[in-house]
PDB file of C-alpha atoms and ligand atoms in Angstrom:
ATOM      1  CA  MET A   1     -97.336 -31.692 -54.647  1.00  0.00           C
ATOM      2  CA  THR A   2     -94.351 -33.651 -53.451  1.00  0.00           C
ATOM      3  CA  ASP A   3     -91.910 -30.896 -54.308  1.00  0.00           C
ATOM      4  CA  GLN A   4     -93.706 -28.751 -51.751  1.00  0.00           C
ATOM      5  CA  VAL A   5     -92.213 -30.687 -48.878  1.00  0.00           C
ATOM      6  CA  THR A   6     -88.822 -29.495 -47.703  1.00  0.00           C
ATOM      7  CA  LEU A   7     -86.592 -31.287 -45.238  1.00  0.00           C
ATOM      8  CA  TYR A   8     -83.728 -29.825 -43.205  1.00  0.00           C
ATOM      9  CA  ALA A   9     -81.223 -31.756 -41.101  1.00  0.00           C
ATOM     10  CA  PHE A  10     -79.353 -30.493 -38.056  1.00  0.00           C
ATOM     11  CA  ASN A  11     -76.922 -32.059 -35.650  1.00  0.00           C
ATOM     12  CA  CYS A  12     -77.734 -30.896 -32.132  1.00  0.00           C
ATOM     13  CA  GLY A  13     -74.894 -32.540 -30.234  1.00  0.00           C
ATOM     14  CA  TRP A  14     -72.750 -35.622 -29.878  1.00  0.00           C
ATOM     15  CA  PHE A  15     -73.231 -39.111 -28.580  1.00  0.00           C
ATOM     16  CA  GLN A  16     -69.862 -40.533 -27.643  1.00  0.00           C
ATOM     17  CA  CYS A  17     -69.436 -44.255 -27.093  1.00  0.00           C
ATOM     18  CA  ASN A  18     -67.569 -47.348 -28.139  1.00  0.00           C
ATOM     19  CA  PRO A  19     -68.330 -49.001 -31.513  1.00  0.00           C
ATOM     20  CA  GLY A  20     -69.674 -52.123 -29.795  1.00  0.00           C
ATOM     21  CA  TYR A  21     -72.528 -50.095 -28.403  1.00  0.00           C
ATOM     22  CA  TYR A  22     -73.841 -49.592 -31.933  1.00  0.00           C
ATOM     23  CA  VAL A  23     -72.950 -52.898 -33.512  1.00  0.00           C
ATOM     24  CA  GLU A  24     -72.678 -55.686 -30.973  1.00  0.00           C
ATOM     25  CA  GLY A  25     -69.171 -57.191 -31.213  1.00  0.00           C
ATOM     26  CA  ASP A  26     -67.451 -54.236 -32.912  1.00  0.00           C
ATOM     27  CA  GLU A  27     -64.304 -52.905 -31.271  1.00  0.00           C
ATOM     28  CA  GLY A  28     -62.180 -49.781 -31.417  1.00  0.00           C
ATOM     29  CA  PRO A  29     -61.750 -46.352 -29.888  1.00  0.00           C
ATOM     30  CA  GLN A  30     -64.730 -44.248 -28.790  1.00  0.00           C
ATOM     31  CA  MET A  31     -66.757 -42.820 -31.646  1.00  0.00           C
ATOM     32  CA  ARG A  32     -68.591 -39.526 -31.805  1.00  0.00           C
ATOM     33  CA  ALA A  33     -71.955 -39.769 -33.464  1.00  0.00           C
ATOM     34  CA  PRO A  34     -74.415 -36.980 -34.220  1.00  0.00           C
ATOM     35  CA  VAL A  35     -77.677 -36.384 -32.370  1.00  0.00           C
ATOM     36  CA  PRO A  36     -79.852 -35.410 -35.355  1.00  0.00           C
ATOM     37  CA  THR A  37     -83.015 -33.371 -35.559  1.00  0.00           C
ATOM     38  CA  TYR A  38     -85.036 -32.638 -38.671  1.00  0.00           C
ATOM     39  CA  LEU A  39     -87.411 -29.898 -39.759  1.00  0.00           C
ATOM     40  CA  ILE A  40     -90.150 -30.882 -42.210  1.00  0.00           C
ATOM     41  CA  GLU A  41     -91.897 -28.010 -43.975  1.00  0.00           C
ATOM     42  CA  HIS A  42     -95.237 -28.686 -45.632  1.00  0.00           C
ATOM     43  CA  PRO A  43     -97.779 -26.170 -46.978  1.00  0.00           C
ATOM     44  CA  LYS A  44    -100.086 -27.198 -44.106  1.00  0.00           C
ATOM     45  CA  GLY A  45     -97.529 -26.765 -41.322  1.00  0.00           C
ATOM     46  CA  ARG A  46     -94.144 -27.424 -39.824  1.00  0.00           C
ATOM     47  CA  ALA A  47     -93.040 -30.560 -38.006  1.00  0.00           C
ATOM     48  CA  MET A  48     -89.889 -31.517 -36.158  1.00  0.00           C
ATOM     49  CA  PHE A  49     -88.601 -35.060 -36.065  1.00  0.00           C
ATOM     50  CA  ASP A  50     -86.778 -35.368 -32.740  1.00  0.00           C
ATOM     51  CA  THR A  51     -85.463 -32.393 -30.799  1.00  0.00           C
ATOM     52  CA  GLY A  52     -82.078 -33.274 -29.313  1.00  0.00           C
ATOM     53  CA  MET A  53     -81.134 -33.193 -25.658  1.00  0.00           C
ATOM     54  CA  GLY A  54     -81.734 -31.066 -22.606  1.00  0.00           C
ATOM     55  CA  GLN A  55     -79.784 -28.196 -21.075  1.00  0.00           C
ATOM     56  CA  ARG A  56     -78.050 -30.492 -18.569  1.00  0.00           C
ATOM     57  CA  TYR A  57     -75.939 -32.030 -21.346  1.00  0.00           C
ATOM     58  CA  ARG A  58     -74.475 -28.707 -22.409  1.00  0.00           C
ATOM     59  CA  ARG A  59     -70.715 -28.415 -22.012  1.00  0.00           C
ATOM     60  CA  GLU A  60     -68.194 -25.687 -22.709  1.00  0.00           C
ATOM     61  CA  GLN A  61     -66.022 -25.989 -25.806  1.00  0.00           C
ATOM     62  CA  ASP A  62     -62.886 -26.090 -23.672  1.00  0.00           C
ATOM     63  CA  ASN A  63     -64.331 -28.774 -21.400  1.00  0.00           C
ATOM     64  CA  PRO A  64     -65.644 -31.546 -23.656  1.00  0.00           C
ATOM     65  CA  LEU A  65     -66.564 -35.016 -22.486  1.00  0.00           C
ATOM     66  CA  PRO A  66     -63.306 -36.860 -21.676  1.00  0.00           C
ATOM     67  CA  ALA A  67     -62.245 -39.023 -24.633  1.00  0.00           C
ATOM     68  CA  ASP A  68     -62.695 -42.283 -22.726  1.00  0.00           C
ATOM     69  CA  LYS A  69     -66.180 -41.478 -21.427  1.00  0.00           C
ATOM     70  CA  ILE A  70     -69.527 -42.626 -22.811  1.00  0.00           C
ATOM     71  CA  GLY A  71     -72.114 -39.905 -22.884  1.00  0.00           C
ATOM     72  CA  LEU A  72     -73.953 -37.013 -24.473  1.00  0.00           C
ATOM     73  CA  GLU A  73     -72.829 -33.453 -24.975  1.00  0.00           C
ATOM     74  CA  TRP A  74     -73.677 -30.323 -26.912  1.00  0.00           C
ATOM     75  CA  PHE A  75     -72.036 -26.945 -27.161  1.00  0.00           C
ATOM     76  CA  GLU A  76     -73.274 -23.386 -27.459  1.00  0.00           C
ATOM     77  CA  GLY A  77     -75.268 -22.829 -30.632  1.00  0.00           C
ATOM     78  CA  MET A  78     -76.065 -26.515 -31.214  1.00  0.00           C
ATOM     79  CA  ASP A  79     -79.498 -26.654 -29.557  1.00  0.00           C
ATOM     80  CA  VAL A  80     -82.443 -27.073 -31.885  1.00  0.00           C
ATOM     81  CA  ALA A  81     -83.946 -23.632 -31.192  1.00  0.00           C
ATOM     82  CA  THR A  82     -80.723 -21.841 -32.097  1.00  0.00           C
ATOM     83  CA  ARG A  83     -80.319 -23.976 -35.203  1.00  0.00           C
ATOM     84  CA  LEU A  84     -83.830 -23.088 -36.412  1.00  0.00           C
ATOM     85  CA  LYS A  85     -83.462 -19.386 -35.668  1.00  0.00           C
ATOM     86  CA  ALA A  86     -80.286 -19.397 -37.768  1.00  0.00           C
ATOM     87  CA  ILE A  87     -82.424 -20.231 -40.820  1.00  0.00           C
ATOM     88  CA  ASN A  88     -85.146 -17.760 -39.790  1.00  0.00           C
ATOM     89  CA  VAL A  89     -87.578 -20.352 -38.462  1.00  0.00           C
ATOM     90  CA  ASP A  90     -89.267 -19.319 -35.229  1.00  0.00           C
ATOM     91  CA  PRO A  91     -89.577 -22.313 -32.859  1.00  0.00           C
ATOM     92  CA  ALA A  92     -93.022 -20.956 -31.881  1.00  0.00           C
ATOM     93  CA  SER A  93     -94.149 -21.621 -35.473  1.00  0.00           C
ATOM     94  CA  ILE A  94     -93.654 -25.378 -35.200  1.00  0.00           C
ATOM     95  CA  ASN A  95     -97.008 -27.187 -35.265  1.00  0.00           C
ATOM     96  CA  TRP A  96     -95.950 -30.771 -34.533  1.00  0.00           C
ATOM     97  CA  ILE A  97     -93.158 -32.616 -32.812  1.00  0.00           C
ATOM     98  CA  ILE A  98     -92.761 -36.195 -33.909  1.00  0.00           C
ATOM     99  CA  ASN A  99     -90.563 -37.953 -31.362  1.00  0.00           C
ATOM    100  CA  SER A 100     -89.081 -41.202 -32.614  1.00  0.00           C
ATOM    101  CA  HIS A 101     -89.166 -42.283 -28.983  1.00  0.00           C
ATOM    102  CA  LEU A 102     -88.856 -40.602 -25.608  1.00  0.00           C
ATOM    103  CA  HIS A 103     -85.241 -41.255 -24.682  1.00  0.00           C
ATOM    104  CA  ILE A 104     -83.297 -38.237 -23.407  1.00  0.00           C
ATOM    105  CA  ASP A 105     -81.425 -37.545 -26.658  1.00  0.00           C
ATOM    106  CA  HIS A 106     -84.589 -37.417 -28.796  1.00  0.00           C
ATOM    107  CA  CYS A 107     -87.061 -35.261 -26.875  1.00  0.00           C
ATOM    108  CA  GLY A 108     -84.778 -33.093 -24.715  1.00  0.00           C
ATOM    109  CA  GLY A 109     -85.551 -30.044 -26.869  1.00  0.00           C
ATOM    110  CA  ASN A 110     -89.359 -30.427 -26.858  1.00  0.00           C
ATOM    111  CA  ALA A 111     -89.677 -27.512 -24.436  1.00  0.00           C
ATOM    112  CA  HIS A 112     -88.467 -25.147 -27.175  1.00  0.00           C
ATOM    113  CA  PHE A 113     -91.761 -25.634 -29.054  1.00  0.00           C
ATOM    114  CA  PRO A 114     -94.617 -24.212 -26.958  1.00  0.00           C
ATOM    115  CA  ASN A 115     -97.222 -24.323 -29.756  1.00  0.00           C
ATOM    116  CA  ALA A 116     -96.559 -27.820 -31.028  1.00  0.00           C
ATOM    117  CA  THR A 117     -98.578 -30.976 -30.547  1.00  0.00           C
ATOM    118  CA  VAL A 118     -96.406 -33.967 -29.703  1.00  0.00           C
ATOM    119  CA  ILE A 119     -97.094 -37.066 -31.781  1.00  0.00           C
ATOM    120  CA  ILE A 120     -95.952 -40.272 -30.171  1.00  0.00           C
ATOM    121  CA  GLN A 121     -96.905 -43.933 -30.242  1.00  0.00           C
ATOM    122  CA  ALA A 122     -99.268 -44.703 -27.368  1.00  0.00           C
ATOM    123  CA  SER A 123     -97.098 -47.642 -26.333  1.00  0.00           C
ATOM    124  CA  GLU A 124     -94.013 -45.393 -26.121  1.00  0.00           C
ATOM    125  CA  LEU A 125     -95.790 -42.880 -23.938  1.00  0.00           C
ATOM    126  CA  GLU A 126     -96.944 -45.624 -21.632  1.00  0.00           C
ATOM    127  CA  THR A 127     -93.423 -47.060 -21.485  1.00  0.00           C
ATOM    128  CA  ALA A 128     -91.925 -43.669 -20.631  1.00  0.00           C
ATOM    129  CA  ARG A 129     -94.454 -43.001 -17.899  1.00  0.00           C
ATOM    130  CA  ASN A 130     -93.964 -46.402 -16.275  1.00  0.00           C
ATOM    131  CA  SER A 131     -90.253 -46.820 -16.814  1.00  0.00           C
ATOM    132  CA  GLU A 132     -87.895 -47.199 -13.914  1.00  0.00           C
ATOM    133  CA  GLN A 133     -85.019 -46.262 -16.200  1.00  0.00           C
ATOM    134  CA  ARG A 134     -85.170 -42.601 -15.279  1.00  0.00           C
ATOM    135  CA  TYR A 135     -81.760 -41.919 -16.862  1.00  0.00           C
ATOM    136  CA  LEU A 136     -83.310 -42.861 -20.231  1.00  0.00           C
ATOM    137  CA  TYR A 137     -86.838 -41.523 -19.779  1.00  0.00           C
ATOM    138  CA  THR A 138     -86.843 -38.184 -17.968  1.00  0.00           C
ATOM    139  CA  ALA A 139     -90.134 -36.392 -17.402  1.00  0.00           C
ATOM    140  CA  GLU A 140     -88.531 -32.935 -17.628  1.00  0.00           C
ATOM    141  CA  ASP A 141     -87.740 -33.795 -21.277  1.00  0.00           C
ATOM    142  CA  TYR A 142     -90.926 -35.453 -22.511  1.00  0.00           C
ATOM    143  CA  ASP A 143     -93.554 -34.020 -20.175  1.00  0.00           C
ATOM    144  CA  THR A 144     -93.358 -30.343 -21.098  1.00  0.00           C
ATOM    145  CA  GLY A 145     -97.027 -29.454 -21.176  1.00  0.00           C
ATOM    146  CA  GLN A 146     -97.910 -29.426 -24.875  1.00  0.00           C
ATOM    147  CA  PRO A 147    -100.885 -31.440 -26.114  1.00  0.00           C
ATOM    148  CA  ILE A 148    -100.002 -35.026 -26.932  1.00  0.00           C
ATOM    149  CA  LYS A 149    -101.491 -36.959 -29.808  1.00  0.00           C
ATOM    150  CA  ALA A 150    -100.964 -40.640 -29.073  1.00  0.00           C
ATOM    151  CA  VAL A 151    -101.146 -42.803 -32.188  1.00  0.00           C
ATOM    152  CA  SER A 152    -100.991 -46.553 -32.691  1.00  0.00           C
ATOM    153  CA  GLY A 153     -99.220 -47.723 -35.816  1.00  0.00           C
ATOM    154  CA  GLU A 154     -99.047 -45.739 -39.046  1.00  0.00           C
ATOM    155  CA  TYR A 155    -100.172 -42.133 -39.232  1.00  0.00           C
ATOM    156  CA  ASP A 156    -100.285 -39.951 -42.329  1.00  0.00           C
ATOM    157  CA  LEU A 157     -99.627 -36.486 -40.889  1.00  0.00           C
ATOM    158  CA  PHE A 158    -101.065 -34.369 -43.694  1.00  0.00           C
ATOM    159  CA  GLY A 159    -103.345 -36.975 -45.234  1.00  0.00           C
ATOM    160  CA  ASP A 160    -101.543 -36.791 -48.563  1.00  0.00           C
ATOM    161  CA  GLY A 161     -98.820 -39.412 -48.109  1.00  0.00           C
ATOM    162  CA  THR A 162     -95.957 -36.908 -48.003  1.00  0.00           C
ATOM    163  CA  VAL A 163     -95.120 -37.326 -44.314  1.00  0.00           C
ATOM    164  CA  ARG A 164     -95.873 -40.816 -43.055  1.00  0.00           C
ATOM    165  CA  ILE A 165     -95.197 -41.884 -39.506  1.00  0.00           C
ATOM    166  CA  VAL A 166     -94.422 -45.589 -39.446  1.00  0.00           C
ATOM    167  CA  PRO A 167     -93.929 -47.902 -36.478  1.00  0.00           C
ATOM    168  CA  THR A 168     -90.388 -49.261 -36.166  1.00  0.00           C
ATOM    169  CA  TYR A 169     -90.524 -51.149 -32.893  1.00  0.00           C
ATOM    170  CA  GLY A 170     -87.604 -52.900 -31.251  1.00  0.00           C
ATOM    171  CA  HIS A 171     -85.208 -50.319 -29.818  1.00  0.00           C
ATOM    172  CA  THR A 172     -88.132 -49.317 -27.604  1.00  0.00           C
ATOM    173  CA  PRO A 173     -91.679 -50.719 -27.454  1.00  0.00           C
ATOM    174  CA  GLY A 174     -93.183 -47.740 -29.287  1.00  0.00           C
ATOM    175  CA  HIS A 175     -90.433 -46.494 -31.560  1.00  0.00           C
ATOM    176  CA  GLN A 176     -91.549 -44.722 -34.744  1.00  0.00           C
ATOM    177  CA  SER A 177     -89.870 -43.341 -37.860  1.00  0.00           C
ATOM    178  CA  VAL A 178     -90.987 -40.977 -40.605  1.00  0.00           C
ATOM    179  CA  ILE A 179     -90.960 -41.386 -44.365  1.00  0.00           C
ATOM    180  CA  VAL A 180     -90.802 -38.022 -46.122  1.00  0.00           C
ATOM    181  CA  LYS A 181     -91.673 -37.864 -49.791  1.00  0.00           C
ATOM    182  CA  LEU A 182     -89.330 -35.389 -51.444  1.00  0.00           C
ATOM    183  CA  ALA A 183     -89.226 -34.465 -55.120  1.00  0.00           C
ATOM    184  CA  GLY A 184     -86.164 -36.691 -55.541  1.00  0.00           C
ATOM    185  CA  GLY A 185     -87.555 -39.709 -53.689  1.00  0.00           C
ATOM    186  CA  ASP A 186     -88.375 -41.037 -50.239  1.00  0.00           C
ATOM    187  CA  VAL A 187     -86.259 -40.363 -47.144  1.00  0.00           C
ATOM    188  CA  LEU A 188     -86.792 -42.459 -44.039  1.00  0.00           C
ATOM    189  CA  LEU A 189     -85.747 -40.725 -40.838  1.00  0.00           C
ATOM    190  CA  ALA A 190     -84.900 -43.763 -38.773  1.00  0.00           C
ATOM    191  CA  GLY A 191     -84.278 -42.440 -35.289  1.00  0.00           C
ATOM    192  CA  ASP A 192     -82.856 -45.189 -33.112  1.00  0.00           C
ATOM    193  CA  CYS A 193     -84.610 -48.122 -34.782  1.00  0.00           C
ATOM    194  CA  CYS A 194     -81.300 -48.385 -36.644  1.00  0.00           C
ATOM    195  CA  TYR A 195     -78.266 -46.552 -35.281  1.00  0.00           C
ATOM    196  CA  THR A 196     -75.940 -46.855 -38.274  1.00  0.00           C
ATOM    197  CA  GLU A 197     -75.799 -48.007 -41.861  1.00  0.00           C
ATOM    198  CA  ARG A 198     -73.394 -50.717 -40.738  1.00  0.00           C
ATOM    199  CA  ASN A 199     -76.081 -52.209 -38.475  1.00  0.00           C
ATOM    200  CA  LEU A 200     -78.225 -52.789 -41.532  1.00  0.00           C
ATOM    201  CA  ASP A 201     -75.341 -53.978 -43.724  1.00  0.00           C
ATOM    202  CA  VAL A 202     -74.448 -56.732 -41.251  1.00  0.00           C
ATOM    203  CA  MET A 203     -77.959 -57.129 -39.805  1.00  0.00           C
ATOM    204  CA  VAL A 204     -76.682 -56.969 -36.227  1.00  0.00           C
ATOM    205  CA  LEU A 205     -78.746 -55.262 -33.547  1.00  0.00           C
ATOM    206  CA  PRO A 206     -77.223 -53.362 -30.650  1.00  0.00           C
ATOM    207  CA  LYS A 207     -77.568 -54.710 -27.137  1.00  0.00           C
ATOM    208  CA  ALA A 208     -79.722 -51.662 -26.330  1.00  0.00           C
ATOM    209  CA  THR A 209     -82.792 -53.209 -27.941  1.00  0.00           C
ATOM    210  CA  THR A 210     -85.870 -53.924 -25.832  1.00  0.00           C
ATOM    211  CA  ASP A 211     -87.272 -56.571 -28.190  1.00  0.00           C
ATOM    212  CA  MET A 212     -84.734 -58.349 -30.417  1.00  0.00           C
ATOM    213  CA  GLU A 213     -87.391 -60.063 -32.533  1.00  0.00           C
ATOM    214  CA  LEU A 214     -89.259 -56.845 -33.303  1.00  0.00           C
ATOM    215  CA  GLY A 215     -85.937 -55.075 -33.812  1.00  0.00           C
ATOM    216  CA  MET A 216     -84.886 -57.599 -36.438  1.00  0.00           C
ATOM    217  CA  GLU A 217     -88.287 -57.370 -38.114  1.00  0.00           C
ATOM    218  CA  THR A 218     -87.757 -53.617 -38.352  1.00  0.00           C
ATOM    219  CA  TYR A 219     -84.263 -54.147 -39.858  1.00  0.00           C
ATOM    220  CA  ARG A 220     -85.724 -56.468 -42.504  1.00  0.00           C
ATOM    221  CA  ARG A 221     -88.341 -53.872 -43.397  1.00  0.00           C
ATOM    222  CA  LEU A 222     -85.722 -51.136 -43.647  1.00  0.00           C
ATOM    223  CA  ASP A 223     -83.524 -53.368 -45.781  1.00  0.00           C
ATOM    224  CA  THR A 224     -86.402 -53.964 -48.199  1.00  0.00           C
ATOM    225  CA  LEU A 225     -87.153 -50.246 -48.392  1.00  0.00           C
ATOM    226  CA  ARG A 226     -83.475 -49.472 -48.941  1.00  0.00           C
ATOM    227  CA  LYS A 227     -83.282 -51.975 -51.813  1.00  0.00           C
ATOM    228  CA  ARG A 228     -86.303 -50.292 -53.380  1.00  0.00           C
ATOM    229  CA  GLY A 229     -84.571 -46.923 -53.289  1.00  0.00           C
ATOM    230  CA  THR A 230     -85.651 -45.303 -50.032  1.00  0.00           C
ATOM    231  CA  HIS A 231     -82.825 -43.211 -48.616  1.00  0.00           C
ATOM    232  CA  ILE A 232     -82.394 -43.964 -44.917  1.00  0.00           C
ATOM    233  CA  MET A 233     -81.040 -41.398 -42.467  1.00  0.00           C
ATOM    234  CA  PHE A 234     -79.686 -43.461 -39.596  1.00  0.00           C
ATOM    235  CA  GLY A 235     -80.052 -42.540 -35.932  1.00  0.00           C
ATOM    236  CA  HIS A 236     -76.486 -41.942 -34.780  1.00  0.00           C
ATOM    237  CA  ASP A 237     -74.192 -42.487 -37.758  1.00  0.00           C
ATOM    238  CA  GLY A 238     -71.008 -40.418 -37.731  1.00  0.00           C
ATOM    239  CA  LEU A 239     -69.858 -41.752 -41.095  1.00  0.00           C
ATOM    240  CA  GLN A 240     -73.130 -41.000 -42.847  1.00  0.00           C
ATOM    241  CA  TRP A 241     -73.349 -37.570 -41.260  1.00  0.00           C
ATOM    242  CA  LYS A 242     -70.105 -36.493 -42.943  1.00  0.00           C
ATOM    243  CA  HIS A 243     -72.128 -36.308 -46.162  1.00  0.00           C
ATOM    244  CA  VAL A 244     -74.965 -34.239 -44.711  1.00  0.00           C
ATOM    245  CA  THR A 245     -75.167 -30.506 -45.308  1.00  0.00           C
ATOM    246  CA  GLU A 246     -77.041 -29.033 -42.371  1.00  0.00           C
ATOM    247  CA  GLY A 247     -79.569 -26.233 -42.470  1.00  0.00           C
ATOM    248  CA  VAL A 248     -80.274 -26.295 -46.201  1.00  0.00           C
ATOM    249  CA  PRO A 249     -83.034 -28.119 -48.123  1.00  0.00           C
ATOM    250  CA  PHE A 250     -82.153 -31.810 -48.113  1.00  0.00           C
ATOM    251  CA  LEU A 251     -81.569 -33.080 -51.644  1.00  0.00           C
ATOM    252  CA  LEU A 252     -81.525 -36.633 -52.903  1.00  0.00           C
TER     253      LEU A 252
HETATM  254 ZN1  LIG B 301     -80.566 -41.963 -29.467  1.00  0.00          ZN
END
């Protein structure tokens, strides 16, 4: 059963910022981190975990974000729809979108999936709708007309334990991650509950955490899972991403 689940990773753009943004206290030149999306294929359907960012962050190759600027960017061919089509997956065939949370760099590609149901924690949806931080929560990204399934806490997508949505609160009030059971073991797609492997190694949260206590609780849970052999894919980790082969079945 478990070998019937296939996972694909894609980088749909870049998040450029200083190291201290990820790990409070770190210093150095600006870093470029990936903006990952994942396709999960299961005999009962296809799900995306996060969808990248919207059209407004697209830049031309010869006009990238200036090296000293913090921000998001993607270039032609990097959007999630183009990435899927390149492996012969029609975006219209996607049944579910699991958004880790509703910040601009995680749901900006939702509009590419007209037939999907969006699965989100109820508390995240409420936060997005009531937020005054419109630069982080933008309705044109997360409010794209598909049905929304609001869940609270854990949710087993296919009822067989192969794709488990788990709450990982802290970065935002309703952040969630996914644990995918592959033939070779479990992979936890963290999203922004943990930006980089270094965050977990030093157990230091970024300043961009809405609830430090919940964030640290999430780190402790991830650390325990990691020690037990779960492979964690971090949210924006340029170093880890160097070892990822995109667009092919993810192997452990
Ligand atoms: Zn992010």
